[in-house]
Amino acid sequence: MLLQLSVLALVLLSPVWADNFYQDATVTFGDQRAQIKDGGRLLALSLDKISGSGFQSKNEYLFGRFDMQLKLVPGNSAGTVTTFYLSSQGAGHDEIDFEFLGNSSGQPYTVHTNVYSQGKGNKEQQFRLWFDPTSSFHTYSIVWNSQRIIFLVDNIPIRVFNNHEALGIAFPKNQAMRVYASLWNADDWATQGGRVKTDWSMAPFTASYRNFNTNACVWSAATSTSSCGGSKTESVNNDQTWQTQQLNANGRNRVRWVQQKYMIYNYCADANRFSQGFSPECKRSRF
């Protein structure tokens, strides 16, 4: 009950499920391994030894809220990676990642998050989940505005990445991005550092997506304008709550709860990897 009340107190937008995969997405690889079903309401991605599969949004966006419901690969999913992320293209691309790293039967998934700006990442945080993500659909959301990026699971914030350009830290705000999703094999690193390999006798592996929802500024490359009005640096809509969305006290408590109980990796605490010192934003408030 306390968790439910806290979630309601976040005053975060609840998505209205209206989008359709036939209208909003394009299969990018995998051929028949990517199947749109239920009149466009569901998209199933599968992976076998020959290939994985994936799709992307037809639109590009510059800021917004992006929601996707996923049901991850059940059983022995070791070596598999299921994704939901935003990305631009090119060597200096921006990217905001949800990646779900599979595991052996009975072992938990790892939720891998990262932020790239101008081609530079190394901002990883990883989490376990407090539920079985393979038994039913759960909602994963990215809120992206010019001040911060918020990662949410079932409307509970698990991570905030703030704009620290004043500290010399690049922040993704000038490149329009598409929404991408994929299921692929990464058994060289995905499960226990690559020690556990994909069991191809379990193939095909399948992950399901539904209720893809965007409340966002659609970017037009042809006119260099946003559906929210203005140029790239002005691509906001004051009527959209996500445009200035941040966490209130209850939201900050929820992030602390998740990070204290379920975070398993934080780049801001990995002194072995960053022996020359942590990135400057690590010294600032996480929320």
Coordinates of C-alpha atoms in Angstrom, one line a residue:
M1 CA 0.0 0.0 0.0
L2 CA 2.8 2.4 0.8
L3 CA 4.4 1.7 -2.5
Q4 CA 1.2 2.3 -4.3
L5 CA 0.6 5.6 -2.5
S6 CA 4.1 6.8 -3.2
V7 CA 3.8 6.0 -6.9
L8 CA 0.6 8.0 -7.1
A9 CA 2.3 10.9 -5.3
L10 CA 5.0 11.1 -8.0
V11 CA 2.6 13.1 -10.2
L12 CA 4.1 11.4 -13.3
L13 CA 2.2 11.1 -16.5
S14 CA 0.3 7.8 -16.9
P15 CA 0.4 6.7 -20.5
V16 CA -2.7 6.4 -22.6
W17 CA -2.3 3.3 -24.8
A18 CA -3.2 4.4 -28.3
D19 CA -0.4 3.6 -30.6
N20 CA -0.3 0.9 -33.2
F21 CA 2.8 -1.0 -34.4
Y22 CA 1.5 -1.1 -38.0
Q23 CA 1.3 2.7 -38.0
D24 CA 4.2 3.6 -35.8
A25 CA 7.0 1.1 -36.3
T26 CA 9.1 -0.5 -39.0
V27 CA 10.8 -3.9 -38.7
T28 CA 14.5 -3.3 -39.3
F29 CA 16.0 -6.8 -39.3
G30 CA 15.1 -10.4 -38.7
D31 CA 12.5 -10.8 -41.4
Q32 CA 9.7 -13.1 -40.2
R33 CA 11.3 -13.3 -36.7
A34 CA 9.5 -10.0 -36.0
Q35 CA 5.7 -10.4 -36.0
I36 CA 3.1 -7.7 -35.6
K37 CA 0.0 -9.3 -34.1
D38 CA -3.5 -8.5 -32.5
G39 CA -4.3 -5.9 -35.1
G40 CA -1.1 -4.0 -34.4
R41 CA -1.3 -4.0 -30.7
L42 CA 1.5 -6.5 -30.1
L43 CA 4.9 -7.1 -31.7
A44 CA 6.9 -10.3 -30.9
L45 CA 10.6 -10.5 -31.6
S46 CA 12.4 -13.8 -31.8
L47 CA 16.0 -14.9 -31.8
D48 CA 17.5 -18.1 -33.2
K49 CA 21.0 -19.1 -34.0
I50 CA 20.9 -17.4 -37.4
S51 CA 19.5 -14.0 -36.4
G52 CA 17.8 -11.8 -33.9
S53 CA 15.2 -9.2 -34.8
G54 CA 14.3 -5.6 -34.2
F55 CA 12.2 -2.6 -35.1
Q56 CA 12.3 1.2 -35.0
S57 CA 9.8 4.0 -34.8
K58 CA 8.8 5.7 -38.0
N59 CA 9.1 9.1 -36.4
E60 CA 12.1 10.9 -35.0
Y61 CA 11.7 12.8 -31.7
L62 CA 13.4 15.6 -29.9
F63 CA 12.2 15.3 -26.2
G64 CA 9.2 13.5 -24.9
R65 CA 7.9 10.6 -22.8
F66 CA 8.2 7.1 -24.3
D67 CA 6.4 4.0 -22.8
M68 CA 6.6 0.4 -23.8
Q69 CA 5.2 -2.7 -22.2
L70 CA 7.5 -5.7 -22.4
K71 CA 7.3 -9.4 -21.5
L72 CA 10.9 -10.7 -21.5
V73 CA 12.3 -14.1 -22.7
P74 CA 11.2 -16.8 -20.2
G75 CA 13.2 -19.7 -18.8
N76 CA 16.9 -20.0 -19.7
S77 CA 17.5 -16.6 -21.4
A78 CA 21.3 -16.6 -20.8
G79 CA 23.2 -14.8 -23.5
T80 CA 20.1 -12.9 -24.9
V81 CA 19.7 -9.1 -24.8
T82 CA 16.3 -7.5 -25.1
T83 CA 16.3 -3.7 -25.7
F84 CA 14.1 -0.6 -25.7
Y85 CA 16.0 2.6 -26.4
L86 CA 16.3 5.9 -28.1
S87 CA 19.1 6.7 -30.5
S88 CA 20.3 9.0 -33.2
Q89 CA 22.8 7.9 -35.9
G90 CA 26.5 8.4 -36.6
A91 CA 29.7 8.3 -34.7
G92 CA 28.7 11.2 -32.5
H93 CA 25.3 9.8 -31.8
D94 CA 23.1 10.3 -28.7
E95 CA 21.4 7.3 -27.0
I96 CA 19.3 6.5 -24.0
D97 CA 19.2 2.8 -23.2
F98 CA 17.1 0.1 -21.5
E99 CA 18.8 -3.2 -22.1
F100 CA 17.6 -6.5 -20.4
L101 CA 20.3 -9.0 -20.0
G102 CA 19.1 -12.6 -19.8
N103 CA 20.2 -15.2 -17.3
S104 CA 20.1 -19.0 -16.6
S105 CA 16.8 -20.4 -15.4
G106 CA 15.9 -19.3 -11.9
Q107 CA 18.4 -16.4 -12.0
P108 CA 17.3 -12.8 -12.3
Y109 CA 17.5 -10.5 -15.3
T110 CA 19.9 -7.5 -15.2
V111 CA 18.4 -4.2 -16.3
H112 CA 21.2 -2.2 -17.9
T113 CA 20.8 1.5 -18.4
N114 CA 23.2 3.9 -20.1
V115 CA 23.3 7.4 -21.6
Y116 CA 25.4 8.4 -24.6
S117 CA 25.9 12.0 -25.7
Q118 CA 28.0 12.9 -28.8
G119 CA 29.2 9.3 -29.1
K120 CA 30.4 9.0 -25.5
G121 CA 28.7 6.7 -23.0
N122 CA 30.3 5.0 -19.9
K123 CA 27.3 6.1 -17.7
E124 CA 26.0 2.7 -16.9
Q125 CA 23.8 1.7 -14.0
Q126 CA 22.4 -1.8 -13.6
F127 CA 19.5 -3.1 -11.5
R128 CA 17.6 -6.2 -10.6
L129 CA 13.9 -6.2 -10.7
W130 CA 11.5 -6.8 -7.8
F131 CA 9.2 -9.0 -10.0
D132 CA 9.4 -11.7 -12.6
P133 CA 9.6 -9.7 -15.9
T134 CA 8.8 -12.9 -17.9
S135 CA 5.4 -13.9 -16.5
S136 CA 3.5 -10.8 -17.5
F137 CA 3.9 -7.4 -19.2
H138 CA 5.5 -4.5 -17.3
T139 CA 5.9 -0.9 -18.4
Y140 CA 9.3 0.7 -19.0
S141 CA 9.4 4.4 -19.6
I142 CA 11.9 7.1 -20.6
V143 CA 11.2 10.7 -19.9
W144 CA 13.6 13.0 -21.8
N145 CA 13.6 16.7 -21.6
S146 CA 16.3 19.4 -21.7
Q147 CA 17.0 19.2 -18.0
R148 CA 17.1 15.5 -17.2
I149 CA 16.4 11.9 -18.3
I150 CA 14.2 9.7 -16.0
F151 CA 14.1 5.9 -16.3
L152 CA 10.9 4.3 -14.9
V153 CA 9.7 0.8 -14.3
D154 CA 6.0 0.5 -13.8
N155 CA 6.0 4.3 -13.2
I156 CA 8.5 3.9 -10.4
P157 CA 11.7 6.0 -11.1
I158 CA 14.8 3.9 -10.9
R159 CA 17.3 6.5 -12.3
V160 CA 17.7 10.2 -13.1
F161 CA 20.5 11.5 -15.3
N162 CA 20.6 15.3 -15.0
N163 CA 21.9 17.9 -17.4
H164 CA 25.3 18.9 -16.1
E165 CA 26.6 20.8 -19.1
A166 CA 27.8 23.5 -16.7
L167 CA 30.3 20.9 -15.5
G168 CA 31.4 20.1 -19.1
I169 CA 29.4 16.9 -19.3
A170 CA 27.6 16.5 -22.7
F171 CA 23.9 16.0 -22.5
P172 CA 21.7 14.7 -25.4
K173 CA 19.5 17.6 -26.5
N174 CA 20.4 18.6 -30.0
Q175 CA 20.0 15.3 -32.0
A176 CA 16.6 13.9 -32.8
M177 CA 16.3 10.2 -32.0
R178 CA 14.1 7.2 -33.0
V179 CA 12.8 4.6 -30.7
Y180 CA 14.4 1.2 -31.2
A181 CA 13.8 -2.3 -29.9
S182 CA 15.6 -5.6 -30.5
L183 CA 16.3 -9.1 -29.4
W184 CA 19.8 -10.4 -30.1
N185 CA 22.6 -12.7 -29.0
A186 CA 25.4 -11.2 -26.9
D187 CA 26.7 -14.3 -25.0
D188 CA 30.2 -12.9 -25.2
W189 CA 29.4 -10.5 -22.5
A190 CA 25.7 -10.3 -21.5
T191 CA 25.4 -13.1 -18.8
Q192 CA 27.9 -13.1 -16.0
G193 CA 30.5 -11.4 -18.1
G194 CA 30.2 -14.0 -20.9
R195 CA 30.8 -17.0 -18.7
V196 CA 27.4 -18.4 -19.4
K197 CA 26.6 -19.0 -23.0
T198 CA 23.3 -19.1 -25.0
D199 CA 21.7 -22.6 -25.0
W200 CA 20.5 -22.8 -28.6
S201 CA 18.5 -25.9 -27.8
M202 CA 16.0 -23.5 -26.2
A203 CA 15.7 -21.4 -29.4
P204 CA 13.7 -19.7 -30.7
F205 CA 13.7 -17.1 -27.8
T206 CA 10.8 -14.7 -27.9
A207 CA 10.2 -11.3 -26.2
S208 CA 6.9 -9.5 -26.6
Y209 CA 6.2 -5.7 -26.9
R210 CA 2.8 -4.0 -26.6
N211 CA 1.3 -0.6 -25.9
F212 CA 4.0 1.5 -27.5
N213 CA 3.1 5.0 -26.5
T214 CA 4.8 8.3 -27.3
N215 CA 3.9 11.7 -25.8
A216 CA 6.7 13.6 -27.6
C217 CA 7.8 16.2 -30.0
V218 CA 8.1 14.8 -33.5
W219 CA 11.1 16.1 -35.4
S220 CA 10.9 16.9 -39.1
A221 CA 14.3 16.6 -40.7
A222 CA 12.9 18.2 -43.9
T223 CA 12.0 21.4 -42.2
S224 CA 14.3 21.2 -39.1
T225 CA 11.3 21.9 -36.9
S226 CA 9.5 20.1 -34.1
S227 CA 5.8 19.4 -33.8
C228 CA 6.1 21.2 -30.5
G229 CA 7.2 24.3 -32.3
G230 CA 10.5 26.0 -32.9
S231 CA 14.0 24.8 -33.8
K232 CA 16.0 22.0 -32.1
T233 CA 17.0 24.2 -29.1
E234 CA 13.4 25.4 -28.7
S235 CA 11.7 22.1 -29.2
V236 CA 9.5 22.0 -26.2
N237 CA 5.8 22.4 -25.5
N238 CA 4.8 24.1 -22.3
D239 CA 1.5 22.1 -22.2
Q240 CA 3.4 18.9 -21.8
T241 CA 4.1 17.8 -18.2
W242 CA 7.2 15.8 -19.2
Q243 CA 8.9 18.9 -20.6
T244 CA 9.8 20.1 -17.1
Q245 CA 9.2 16.8 -15.2
Q246 CA 11.3 16.2 -12.2
L247 CA 11.0 14.1 -9.0
N248 CA 9.2 15.4 -5.9
A249 CA 10.1 14.1 -2.4
N250 CA 8.2 10.9 -2.9
G251 CA 9.8 10.3 -6.2
R252 CA 13.3 10.8 -4.7
N253 CA 12.4 8.3 -2.0
R254 CA 11.4 5.8 -4.6
V255 CA 14.7 6.2 -6.4
R256 CA 16.6 5.7 -3.1
W257 CA 14.5 2.6 -2.4
V258 CA 15.3 1.1 -5.8
Q259 CA 19.0 2.0 -5.7
Q260 CA 19.5 0.8 -2.2
K261 CA 17.8 -2.6 -2.7
Y262 CA 18.2 -3.4 -6.4
M263 CA 21.1 -1.5 -7.9
I264 CA 24.0 -3.9 -8.7
Y265 CA 26.3 -1.6 -10.6
N266 CA 27.0 2.2 -10.6
Y267 CA 29.7 3.8 -12.8
C268 CA 30.0 6.5 -10.1
A269 CA 31.3 3.8 -7.7
D270 CA 33.6 1.8 -9.9
A271 CA 37.0 3.0 -8.8
N272 CA 38.8 0.2 -10.5
R273 CA 37.4 1.1 -13.9
F274 CA 37.8 4.8 -13.4
S275 CA 41.1 4.9 -11.6
Q276 CA 41.8 8.4 -12.8
G277 CA 38.8 9.8 -11.1
F278 CA 35.0 9.8 -11.4
S279 CA 33.1 11.9 -13.9
P280 CA 32.3 15.3 -12.4
E281 CA 28.5 14.7 -12.2
C282 CA 29.1 11.8 -9.8
K283 CA 29.8 14.4 -7.1
R284 CA 26.4 16.0 -7.6
S285 CA 23.0 14.9 -6.4
R286 CA 21.6 11.9 -8.3
F287 CA 18.1 13.3 -8.3

